[in-house]
Coordinates of C-alpha atoms in Angstrom, one line a residue:
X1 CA 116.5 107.8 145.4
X2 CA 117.7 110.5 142.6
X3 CA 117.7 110.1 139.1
X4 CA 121.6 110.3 137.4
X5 CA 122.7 110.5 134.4
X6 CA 122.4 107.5 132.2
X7 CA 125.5 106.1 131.2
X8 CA 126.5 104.2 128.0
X9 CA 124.1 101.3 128.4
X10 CA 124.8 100.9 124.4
X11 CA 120.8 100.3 123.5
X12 CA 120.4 100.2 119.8
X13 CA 118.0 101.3 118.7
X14 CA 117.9 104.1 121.6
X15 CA 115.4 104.0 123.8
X16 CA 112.9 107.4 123.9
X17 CA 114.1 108.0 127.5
X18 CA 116.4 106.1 129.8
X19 CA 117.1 107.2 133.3
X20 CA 119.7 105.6 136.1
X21 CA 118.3 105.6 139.4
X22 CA 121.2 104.1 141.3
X23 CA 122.0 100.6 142.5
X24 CA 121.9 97.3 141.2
X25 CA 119.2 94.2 140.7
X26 CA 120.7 90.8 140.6
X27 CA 118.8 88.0 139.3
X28 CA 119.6 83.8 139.3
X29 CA 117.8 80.9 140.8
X30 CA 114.8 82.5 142.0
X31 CA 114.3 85.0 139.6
X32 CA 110.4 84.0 139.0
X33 CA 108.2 85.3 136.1
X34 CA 105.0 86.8 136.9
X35 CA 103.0 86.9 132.7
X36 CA 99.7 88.8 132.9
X37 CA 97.3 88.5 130.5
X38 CA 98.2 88.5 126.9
X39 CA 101.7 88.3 127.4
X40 CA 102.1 84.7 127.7
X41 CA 103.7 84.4 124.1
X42 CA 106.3 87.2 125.5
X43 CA 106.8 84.9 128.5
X44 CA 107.4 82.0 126.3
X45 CA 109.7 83.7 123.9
X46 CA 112.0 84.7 127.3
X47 CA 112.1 81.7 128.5
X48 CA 113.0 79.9 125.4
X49 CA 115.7 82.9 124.6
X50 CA 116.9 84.8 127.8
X51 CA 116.3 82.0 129.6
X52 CA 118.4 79.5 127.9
X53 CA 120.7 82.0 126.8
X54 CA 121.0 83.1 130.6
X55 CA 120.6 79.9 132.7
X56 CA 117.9 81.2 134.1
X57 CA 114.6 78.9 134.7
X58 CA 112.7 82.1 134.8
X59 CA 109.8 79.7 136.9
X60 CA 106.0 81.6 136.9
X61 CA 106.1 83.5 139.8
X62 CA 103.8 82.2 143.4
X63 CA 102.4 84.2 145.8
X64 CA 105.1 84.8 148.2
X65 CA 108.1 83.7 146.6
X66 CA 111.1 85.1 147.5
X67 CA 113.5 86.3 145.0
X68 CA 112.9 88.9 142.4
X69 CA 109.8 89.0 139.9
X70 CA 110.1 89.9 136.1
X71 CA 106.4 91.2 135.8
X72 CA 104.8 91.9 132.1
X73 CA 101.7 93.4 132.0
X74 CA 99.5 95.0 129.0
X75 CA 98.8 99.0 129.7
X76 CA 95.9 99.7 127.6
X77 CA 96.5 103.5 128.4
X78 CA 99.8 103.4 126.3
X79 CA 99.8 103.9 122.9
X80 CA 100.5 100.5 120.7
X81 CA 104.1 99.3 120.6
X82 CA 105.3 101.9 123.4
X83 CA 106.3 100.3 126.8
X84 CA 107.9 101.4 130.1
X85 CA 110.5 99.1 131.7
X86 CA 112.0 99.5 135.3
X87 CA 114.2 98.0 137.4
X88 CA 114.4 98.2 141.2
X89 CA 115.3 96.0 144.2
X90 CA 112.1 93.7 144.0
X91 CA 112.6 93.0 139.9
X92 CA 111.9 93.7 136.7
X93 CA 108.5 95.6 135.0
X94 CA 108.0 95.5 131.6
X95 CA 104.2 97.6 130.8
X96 CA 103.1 97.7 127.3
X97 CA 100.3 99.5 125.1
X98 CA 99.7 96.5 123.9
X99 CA 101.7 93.0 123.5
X100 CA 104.0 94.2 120.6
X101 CA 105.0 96.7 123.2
X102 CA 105.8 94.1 125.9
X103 CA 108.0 92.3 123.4
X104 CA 109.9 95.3 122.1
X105 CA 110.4 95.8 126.4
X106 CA 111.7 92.4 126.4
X107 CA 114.4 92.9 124.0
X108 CA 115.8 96.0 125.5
X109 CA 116.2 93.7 128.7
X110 CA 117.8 91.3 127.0
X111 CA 120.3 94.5 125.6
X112 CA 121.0 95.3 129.1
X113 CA 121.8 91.4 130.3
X114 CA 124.5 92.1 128.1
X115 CA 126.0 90.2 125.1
X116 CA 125.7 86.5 126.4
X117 CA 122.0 87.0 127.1
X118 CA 122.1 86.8 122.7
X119 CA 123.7 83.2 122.7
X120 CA 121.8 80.2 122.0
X121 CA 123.3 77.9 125.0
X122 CA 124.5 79.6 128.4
X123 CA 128.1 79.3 128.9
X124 CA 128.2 78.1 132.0
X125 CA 130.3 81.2 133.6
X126 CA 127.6 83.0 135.2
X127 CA 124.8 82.2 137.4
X128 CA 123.6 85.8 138.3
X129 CA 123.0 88.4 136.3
X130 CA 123.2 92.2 136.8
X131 CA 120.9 94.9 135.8
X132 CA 121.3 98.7 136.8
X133 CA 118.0 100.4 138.4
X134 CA 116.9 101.6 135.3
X135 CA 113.9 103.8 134.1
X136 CA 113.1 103.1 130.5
X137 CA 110.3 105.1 128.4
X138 CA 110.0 104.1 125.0
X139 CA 107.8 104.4 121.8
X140 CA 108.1 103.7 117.9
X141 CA 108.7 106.5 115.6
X142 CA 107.1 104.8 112.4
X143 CA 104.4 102.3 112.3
X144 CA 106.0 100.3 109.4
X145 CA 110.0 99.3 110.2
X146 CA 111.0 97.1 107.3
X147 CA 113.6 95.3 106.0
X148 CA 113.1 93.2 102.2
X149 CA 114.9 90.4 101.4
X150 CA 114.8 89.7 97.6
X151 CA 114.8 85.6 97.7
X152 CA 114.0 85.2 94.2
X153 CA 118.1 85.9 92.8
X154 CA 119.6 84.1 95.1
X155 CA 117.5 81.5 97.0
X156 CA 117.6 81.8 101.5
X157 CA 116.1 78.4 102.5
X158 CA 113.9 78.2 105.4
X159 CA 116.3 78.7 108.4
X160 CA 117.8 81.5 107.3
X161 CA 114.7 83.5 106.9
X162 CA 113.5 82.3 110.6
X163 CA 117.2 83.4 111.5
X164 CA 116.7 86.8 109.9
X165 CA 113.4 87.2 111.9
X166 CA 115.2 86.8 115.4
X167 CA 117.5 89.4 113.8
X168 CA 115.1 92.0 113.0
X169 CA 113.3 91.3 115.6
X170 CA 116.3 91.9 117.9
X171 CA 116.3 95.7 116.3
X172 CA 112.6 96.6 117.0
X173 CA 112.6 95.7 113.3
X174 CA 108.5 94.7 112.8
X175 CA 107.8 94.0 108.9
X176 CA 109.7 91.7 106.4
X177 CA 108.7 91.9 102.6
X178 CA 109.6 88.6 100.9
X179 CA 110.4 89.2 97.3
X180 CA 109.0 86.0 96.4
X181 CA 108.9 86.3 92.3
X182 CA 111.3 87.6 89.5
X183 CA 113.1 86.3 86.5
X184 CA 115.1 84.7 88.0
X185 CA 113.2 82.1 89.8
X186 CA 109.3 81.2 91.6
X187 CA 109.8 80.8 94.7
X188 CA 106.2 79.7 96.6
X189 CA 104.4 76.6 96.0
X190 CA 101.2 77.5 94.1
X191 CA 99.1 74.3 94.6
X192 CA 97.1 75.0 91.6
X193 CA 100.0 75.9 89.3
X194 CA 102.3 73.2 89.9
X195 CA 105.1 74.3 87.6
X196 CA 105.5 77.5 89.2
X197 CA 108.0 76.0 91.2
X198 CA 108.8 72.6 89.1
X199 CA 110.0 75.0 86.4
X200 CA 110.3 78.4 87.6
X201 CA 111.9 77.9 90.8
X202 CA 115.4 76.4 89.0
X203 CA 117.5 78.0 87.2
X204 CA 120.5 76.4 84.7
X205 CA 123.6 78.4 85.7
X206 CA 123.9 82.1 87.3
X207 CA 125.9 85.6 85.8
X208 CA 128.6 86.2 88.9
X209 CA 128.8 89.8 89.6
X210 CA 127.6 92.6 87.5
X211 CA 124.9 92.6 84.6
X212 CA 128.0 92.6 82.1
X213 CA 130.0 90.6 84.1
X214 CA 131.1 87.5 81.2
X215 CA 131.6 84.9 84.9
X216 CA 129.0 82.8 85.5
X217 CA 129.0 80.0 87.7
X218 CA 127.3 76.7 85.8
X219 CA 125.6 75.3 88.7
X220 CA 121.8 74.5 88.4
X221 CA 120.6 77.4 91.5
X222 CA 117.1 76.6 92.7
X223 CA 115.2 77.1 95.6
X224 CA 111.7 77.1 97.0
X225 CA 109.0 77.4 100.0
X226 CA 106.0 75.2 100.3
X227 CA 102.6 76.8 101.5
X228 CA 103.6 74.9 105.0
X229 CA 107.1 76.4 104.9
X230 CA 105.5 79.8 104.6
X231 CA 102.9 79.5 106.9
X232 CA 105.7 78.6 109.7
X233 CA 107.4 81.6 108.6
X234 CA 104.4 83.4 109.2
X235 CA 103.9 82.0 112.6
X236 CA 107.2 82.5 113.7
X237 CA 107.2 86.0 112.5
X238 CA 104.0 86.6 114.7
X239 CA 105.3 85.7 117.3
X240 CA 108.2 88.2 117.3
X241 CA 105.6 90.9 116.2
X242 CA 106.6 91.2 112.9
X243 CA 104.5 90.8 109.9
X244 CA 105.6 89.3 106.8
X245 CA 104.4 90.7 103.4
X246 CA 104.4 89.1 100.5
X247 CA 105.9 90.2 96.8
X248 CA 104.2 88.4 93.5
X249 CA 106.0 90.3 91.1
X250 CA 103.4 91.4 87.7
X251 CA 103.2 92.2 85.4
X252 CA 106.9 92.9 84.8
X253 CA 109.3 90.7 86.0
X254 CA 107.9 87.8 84.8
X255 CA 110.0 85.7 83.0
X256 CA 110.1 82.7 85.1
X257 CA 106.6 82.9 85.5
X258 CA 106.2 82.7 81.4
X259 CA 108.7 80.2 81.4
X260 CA 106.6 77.6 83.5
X261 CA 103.5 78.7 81.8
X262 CA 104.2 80.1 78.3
X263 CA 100.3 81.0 77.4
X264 CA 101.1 83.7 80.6
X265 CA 102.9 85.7 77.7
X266 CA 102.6 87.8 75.2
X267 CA 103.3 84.5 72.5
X268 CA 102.5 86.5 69.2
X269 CA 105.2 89.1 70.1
X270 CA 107.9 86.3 69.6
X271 CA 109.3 85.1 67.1
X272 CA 109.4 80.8 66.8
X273 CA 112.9 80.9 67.8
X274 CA 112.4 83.5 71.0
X275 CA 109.7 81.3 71.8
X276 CA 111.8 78.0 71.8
X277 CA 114.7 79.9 74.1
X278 CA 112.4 80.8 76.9
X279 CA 114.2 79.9 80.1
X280 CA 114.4 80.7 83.7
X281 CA 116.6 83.9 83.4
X282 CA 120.3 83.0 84.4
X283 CA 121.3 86.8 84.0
X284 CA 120.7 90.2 85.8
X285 CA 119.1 93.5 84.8
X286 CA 115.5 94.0 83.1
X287 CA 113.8 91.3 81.4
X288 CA 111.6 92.3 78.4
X289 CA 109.1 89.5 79.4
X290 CA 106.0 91.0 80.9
X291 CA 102.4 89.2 81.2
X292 CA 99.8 89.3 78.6
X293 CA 97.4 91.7 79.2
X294 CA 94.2 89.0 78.8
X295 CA 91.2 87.7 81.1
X296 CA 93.1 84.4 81.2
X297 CA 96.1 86.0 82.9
X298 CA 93.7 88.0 85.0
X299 CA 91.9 84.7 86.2
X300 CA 95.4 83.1 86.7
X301 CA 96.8 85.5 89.0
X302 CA 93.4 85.9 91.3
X303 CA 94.1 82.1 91.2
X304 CA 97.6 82.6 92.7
X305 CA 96.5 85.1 95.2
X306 CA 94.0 82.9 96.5
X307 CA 96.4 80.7 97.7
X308 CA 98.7 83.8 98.5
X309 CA 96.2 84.9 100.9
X310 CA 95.4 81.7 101.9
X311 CA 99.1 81.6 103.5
X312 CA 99.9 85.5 104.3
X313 CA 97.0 86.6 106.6
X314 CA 98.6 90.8 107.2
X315 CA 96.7 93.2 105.5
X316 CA 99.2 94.1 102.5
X317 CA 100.2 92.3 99.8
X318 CA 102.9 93.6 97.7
X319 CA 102.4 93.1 93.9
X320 CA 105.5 94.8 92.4
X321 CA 104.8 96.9 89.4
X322 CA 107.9 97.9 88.8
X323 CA 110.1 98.2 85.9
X324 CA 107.7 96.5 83.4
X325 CA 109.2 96.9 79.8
X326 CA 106.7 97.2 77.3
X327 CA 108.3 96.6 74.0
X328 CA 105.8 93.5 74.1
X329 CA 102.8 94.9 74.2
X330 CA 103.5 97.3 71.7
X331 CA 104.2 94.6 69.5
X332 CA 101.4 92.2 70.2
X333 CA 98.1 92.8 68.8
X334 CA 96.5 91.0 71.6
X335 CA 97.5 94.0 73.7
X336 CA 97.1 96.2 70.7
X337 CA 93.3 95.2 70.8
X338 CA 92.9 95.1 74.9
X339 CA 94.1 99.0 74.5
X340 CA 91.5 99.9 71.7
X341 CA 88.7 97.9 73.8
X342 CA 89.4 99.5 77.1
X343 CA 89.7 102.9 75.4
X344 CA 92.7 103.3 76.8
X345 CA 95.8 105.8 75.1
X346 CA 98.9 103.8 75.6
X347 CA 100.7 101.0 76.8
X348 CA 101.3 102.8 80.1
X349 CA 97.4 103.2 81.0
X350 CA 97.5 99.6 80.0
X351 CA 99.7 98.5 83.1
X352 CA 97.8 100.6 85.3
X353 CA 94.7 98.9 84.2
X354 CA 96.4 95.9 85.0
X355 CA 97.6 97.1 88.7
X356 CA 93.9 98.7 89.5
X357 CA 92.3 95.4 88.9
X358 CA 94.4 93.4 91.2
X359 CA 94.2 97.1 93.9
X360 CA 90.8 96.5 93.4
X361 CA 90.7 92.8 93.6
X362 CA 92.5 92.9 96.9
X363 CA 90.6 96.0 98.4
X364 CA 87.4 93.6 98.0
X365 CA 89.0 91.0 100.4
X366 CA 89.9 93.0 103.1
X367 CA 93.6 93.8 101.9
X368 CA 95.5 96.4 100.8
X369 CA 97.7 96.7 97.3
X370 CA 101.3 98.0 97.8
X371 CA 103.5 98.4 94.8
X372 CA 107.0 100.0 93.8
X373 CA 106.1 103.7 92.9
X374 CA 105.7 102.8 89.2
X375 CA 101.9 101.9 90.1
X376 CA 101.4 106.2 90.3
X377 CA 101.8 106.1 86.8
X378 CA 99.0 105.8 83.1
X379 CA 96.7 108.0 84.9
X380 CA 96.3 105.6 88.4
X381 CA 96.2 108.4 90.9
X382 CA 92.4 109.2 88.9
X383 CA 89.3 110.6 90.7
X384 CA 87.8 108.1 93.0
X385 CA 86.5 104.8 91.4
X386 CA 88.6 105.3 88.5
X387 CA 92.4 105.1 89.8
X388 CA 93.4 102.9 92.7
X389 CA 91.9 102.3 95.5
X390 CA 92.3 104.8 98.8
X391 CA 93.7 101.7 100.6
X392 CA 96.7 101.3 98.0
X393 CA 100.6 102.3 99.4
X394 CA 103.1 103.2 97.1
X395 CA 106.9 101.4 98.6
X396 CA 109.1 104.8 97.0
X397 CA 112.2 103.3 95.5
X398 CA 113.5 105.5 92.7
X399 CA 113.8 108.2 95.7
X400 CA 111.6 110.3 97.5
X401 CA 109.4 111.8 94.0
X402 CA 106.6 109.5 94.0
X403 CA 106.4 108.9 97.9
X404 CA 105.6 112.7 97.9
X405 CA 103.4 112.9 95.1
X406 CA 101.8 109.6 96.6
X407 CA 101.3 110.8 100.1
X408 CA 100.0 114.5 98.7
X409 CA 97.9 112.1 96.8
X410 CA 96.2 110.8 100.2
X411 CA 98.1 107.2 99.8
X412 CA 100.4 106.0 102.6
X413 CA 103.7 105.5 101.8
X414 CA 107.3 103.2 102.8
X415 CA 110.2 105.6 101.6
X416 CA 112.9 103.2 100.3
X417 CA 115.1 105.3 98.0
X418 CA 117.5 103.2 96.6
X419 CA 120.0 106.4 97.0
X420 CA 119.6 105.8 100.5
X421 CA 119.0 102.1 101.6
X422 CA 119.5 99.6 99.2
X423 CA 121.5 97.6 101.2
X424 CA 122.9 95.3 97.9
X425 CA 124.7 99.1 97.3
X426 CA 128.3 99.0 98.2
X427 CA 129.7 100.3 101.0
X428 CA 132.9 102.4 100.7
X429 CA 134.5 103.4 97.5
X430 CA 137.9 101.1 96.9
X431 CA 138.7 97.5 95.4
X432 CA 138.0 95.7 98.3
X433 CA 134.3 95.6 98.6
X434 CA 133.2 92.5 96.9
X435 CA 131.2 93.3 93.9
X436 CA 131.3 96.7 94.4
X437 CA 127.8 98.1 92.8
X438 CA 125.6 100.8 93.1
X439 CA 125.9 104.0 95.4
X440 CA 128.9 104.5 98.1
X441 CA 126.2 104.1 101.2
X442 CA 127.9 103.8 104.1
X443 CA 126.6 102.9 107.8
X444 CA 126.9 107.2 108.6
X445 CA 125.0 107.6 105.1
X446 CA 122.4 105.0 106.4
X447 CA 121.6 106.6 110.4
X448 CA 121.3 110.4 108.3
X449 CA 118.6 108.5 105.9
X450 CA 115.5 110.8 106.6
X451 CA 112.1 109.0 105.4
X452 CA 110.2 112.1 105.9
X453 CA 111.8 114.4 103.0
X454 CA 111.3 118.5 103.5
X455 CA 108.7 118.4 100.8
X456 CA 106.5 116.6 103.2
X457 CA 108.0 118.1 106.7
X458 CA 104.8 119.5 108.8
X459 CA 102.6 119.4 106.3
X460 CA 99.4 116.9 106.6
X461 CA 100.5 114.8 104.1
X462 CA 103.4 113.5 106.2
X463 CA 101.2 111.6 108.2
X464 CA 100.9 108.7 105.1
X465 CA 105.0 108.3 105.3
X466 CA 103.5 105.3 107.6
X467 CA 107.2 103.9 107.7
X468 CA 110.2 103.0 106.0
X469 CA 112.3 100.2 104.6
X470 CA 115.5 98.7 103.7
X471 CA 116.2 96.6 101.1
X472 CA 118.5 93.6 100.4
X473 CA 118.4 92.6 96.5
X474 CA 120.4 89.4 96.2
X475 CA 121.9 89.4 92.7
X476 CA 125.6 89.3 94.5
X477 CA 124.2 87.6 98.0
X478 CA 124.6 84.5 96.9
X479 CA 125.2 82.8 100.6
X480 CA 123.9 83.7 104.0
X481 CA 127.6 85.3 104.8
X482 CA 127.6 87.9 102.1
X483 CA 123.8 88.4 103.1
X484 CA 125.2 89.3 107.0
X485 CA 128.2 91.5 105.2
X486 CA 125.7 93.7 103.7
X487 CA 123.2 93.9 106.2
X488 CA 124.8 94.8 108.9
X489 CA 125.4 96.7 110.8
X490 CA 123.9 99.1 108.2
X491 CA 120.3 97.7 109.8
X492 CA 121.4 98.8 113.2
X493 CA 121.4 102.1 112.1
X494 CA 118.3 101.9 109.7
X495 CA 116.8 100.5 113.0
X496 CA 117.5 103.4 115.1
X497 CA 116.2 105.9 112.1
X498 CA 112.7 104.3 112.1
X499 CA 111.8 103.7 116.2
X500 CA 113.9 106.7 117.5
X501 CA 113.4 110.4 118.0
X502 CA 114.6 111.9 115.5
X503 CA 115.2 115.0 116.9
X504 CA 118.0 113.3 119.3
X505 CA 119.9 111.9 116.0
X506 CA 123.9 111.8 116.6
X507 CA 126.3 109.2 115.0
X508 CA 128.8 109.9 117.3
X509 CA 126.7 108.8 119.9
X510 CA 125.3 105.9 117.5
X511 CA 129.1 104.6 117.0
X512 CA 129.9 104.8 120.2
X513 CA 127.2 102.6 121.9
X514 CA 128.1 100.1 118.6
X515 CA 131.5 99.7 120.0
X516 CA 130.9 100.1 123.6
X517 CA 128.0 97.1 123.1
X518 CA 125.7 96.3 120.5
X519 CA 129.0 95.0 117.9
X520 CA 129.4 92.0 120.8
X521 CA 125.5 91.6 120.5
X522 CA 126.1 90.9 117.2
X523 CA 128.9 88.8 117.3
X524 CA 126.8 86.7 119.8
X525 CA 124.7 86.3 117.7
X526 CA 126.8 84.9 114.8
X527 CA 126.3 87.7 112.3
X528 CA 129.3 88.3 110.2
X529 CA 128.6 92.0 109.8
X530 CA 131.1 94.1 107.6

């Protein structure tokens, strides 16, 4: 049998290397699945998708069984999340380096069953399904394929998180950052600080549109996880091989948390009547509440990421960083005095004070810090044992600068310029995108997004670039629909830029297998893209 051409199977992201072999596999009743070791999760996560979606039983396979065999196996001679798939006349073989890379075979099958195989309930039109003979060799470009979703501004309850799981999972997609804190409203339980969440989870009304916008819609909007919630959308991430990091906003950011818990703030900064407005913030923008600098603070927040740990078991914990206004400290002389004891020059060394002790905090558990790029800064990237830790990773948001000077620096890195994939940013210029802010980035702009900028380009630093990510910031996603319109199918092509070759990059051929497949996918699968 000779190899052809492949033709437009439409596989998004696309595979490494696909190759036709010629003629067809059919499978229906006595399609039987054979699950080798460690792969039984991936057999269980077929059945209870594919297999419902598809009609088909999908039965473990018996020694001589007629019919044809869907056969996972674990390859421990690949490398990790790479598999090889094939299809001939006696089934399907799905080898991975590892389970990850089983899964990640799975879904490409599920691709090529076409866009029914995405539906929750089979139709009841189709008993058999088709497959070409099919060669499939595939590997991940990036270690760390992310997508944030920011549900601190606008609250996404339970389901819709799990539902944006299947989603990335559906796109090789394997990391999701929860932006769990802000201004705006507390969103995990904290068993020990109770009011976290009974105060700083609820906000009284919300600005509609932009930070100057005068609309505001007067509804209370509130909105939070327990530990339990979390730990099921930990479990459920797992199991589609994605891991979810966590985002406890400090010291910036904070004036929800200083809301619940005043004595968290910088109190003799304020005047009696700033002090008696303090409130869940109902607006957008920066707020100029940011932690006091004191060991009480310090005790509070290893507190909190007790239980954060507790609850998130991945290695990275995200603790923000960014955008910390400092007008406070400058005018408290509680911080005044933490600078003069620490010997410290200015309110900038003071935050990265703050940052190294929780870097350092985490390191001594096992984890690893990541922050927004603002953590580089006060003198953090210091000779060992006096700036962060070598574990720390800087998430590059305010463009490619501080990735660079991070991974120069020896730090790994997630590039997620804003200029590139914020996906909150509009996309097209024109009165008819809803709330139409930040950049023009449109799904073209997204699939030429490089994360690896020339700077870095064959040089050994390019190695910490351990992955990208793009972001969702929900100030104008206030409901799961807008949340799909600015998604996708921008994701689909941030997808493709993280797990493909990039040498083999083309938009025409990106559009085309969108149209020719993968927009049906989606529309099985109930996402109201743009």
């Amino acid at each position: 049998m000779t190899d052809t051409p492949v033709p437009d199977l439409g596989l998004v992201p696309v595979p490494h290397e696909v190759r036709l072999t010629g003629g067809e596999l059919t499978l229906g009743a006595s399609t039987t699945l054979d699950a080798g070791p460690a792969t039984e999760g991936v057999a269980r996560w077929l059945r209870a998708t594919v297999g419902t979606a598809t009609g088909l039983d999908l039965p473990p396979h018996t020694t001589g069984a007629d019919g044809p065999v869907l056969r996972l196996a674990v390859d421990r001679a690949a490398a990790p999340e790479a598999y090889r798939l094939e299809i001939t006349d006696q089934g399907v073989e799905i080898l991975g380096g590892d389970t990850a890379g089983v899964f990640w075979g799975a879904q490409t099958l599920r691709q090529l069953l076409g866009p029914d195989a995405h539906r929750r309930a089979n139709l009841g039109r189709t008993t058999t399904w088709t497959l070409p003979h099919t060669r499939i060799s595939d590997r991940p470009r990036m270690r760390w394929r992310g997508f944030m979703l920011d549900v601190s501004r606008h609250f996404t309850p339970k389901e819709g998180v799990l539902r944006t799981l299947d989603l990335l999972a559906a796109h090789k997609l394997n990391v999701l950052h929860l932006h769990l804190t802000d201004d705006q409203g507390w969103r995990m339980e904290i068993r020990r600080y109770p009011e976290l969440t009974e105060v700083g989870a609820r906000r009284a009304r919300t600005r509609v549109g932009h930070t100057a916008s005068d609309l505001w819609d007067e509804r209370v909007h509130g909105g939070r996880y327990t530990q339990d919630d979390l730990r099921e959308i930990v479990a459920y991430a797992a199991e589609r091989h994605i891991t979810v990091v966590p985002e406890i906003d400090i010291p910036g950011h904070s004036q929800a948390t200083v809301t619940a818990y005043p004595q968290l703030g910088n109190t003799d900064a304020l005047t009696p009547e700033q002090a008696a407005e303090l409130d869940v913030w109902t607006g957008w923008g920066v707020s100029p509440h940011i932690l006091a600098p004191t060991e009480h603070t310090l005790r509070f927040f290893e507190h909190v990421l007790e239980e954060v740990l507790d609850v998130f078991p991945g290695e990275f914990v995200h603790l923000g960083g960014d955008e910390a206004v400092k007008d406070q400290w400058r005018a408290s002389a509680t911080a005044q005095r933490r600078i003069t004891e620490l010997g410290l020059r200015d309110e900038d060394e003071l935050q990265a004070w703050f940052i190294r002790h929780f870097d350092r905090w985490l390191a001594a558990r096992g984890r690893r810090l990541v922050g927004w790029d603002e953590i580089l800064e006060g003198g953090s990237l210091g000779p060992d044992g006096e700036g962060l830790t070598p574990g720390a990773t800087v998430s590059s948001w305010r463009g490619y600068a501080g990735g660079v000077q991070a991974a120069r620096a020896g730090h790994d890195v997630i590039m997620c310029p804003e200029q590139h994939v914020y996906l909150d940013h509009r996309q097209a210029d024109g009165d008819d995108e809803p709330v139409p802010i930040g950049y023009v980035r449109t799904l073209r702009d997204v699939y030429h997004f490089e994360p690896v900028p020339p700077q870095l380009a064959g040089t050994d630093a390019a190695r910490h670039v351990i992955g990208a990510q793009a972001n969702l910031w929900t100030e104008v996603v206030e409901n799961q629909q807008r949340l799909d319109y600015q998604t996708f199918p921008r994701l689909a092509a941030f997808a493709e830029v993280v797990w493909s070759d990039p040498a083999t990059r083309d938009y025409a051929d990106f559009d085309r297998r969108m149209i020719a497949a993968h927009y049906a996918r989606l529309d099985a699968l109930g996402v109201d893209y743009r």
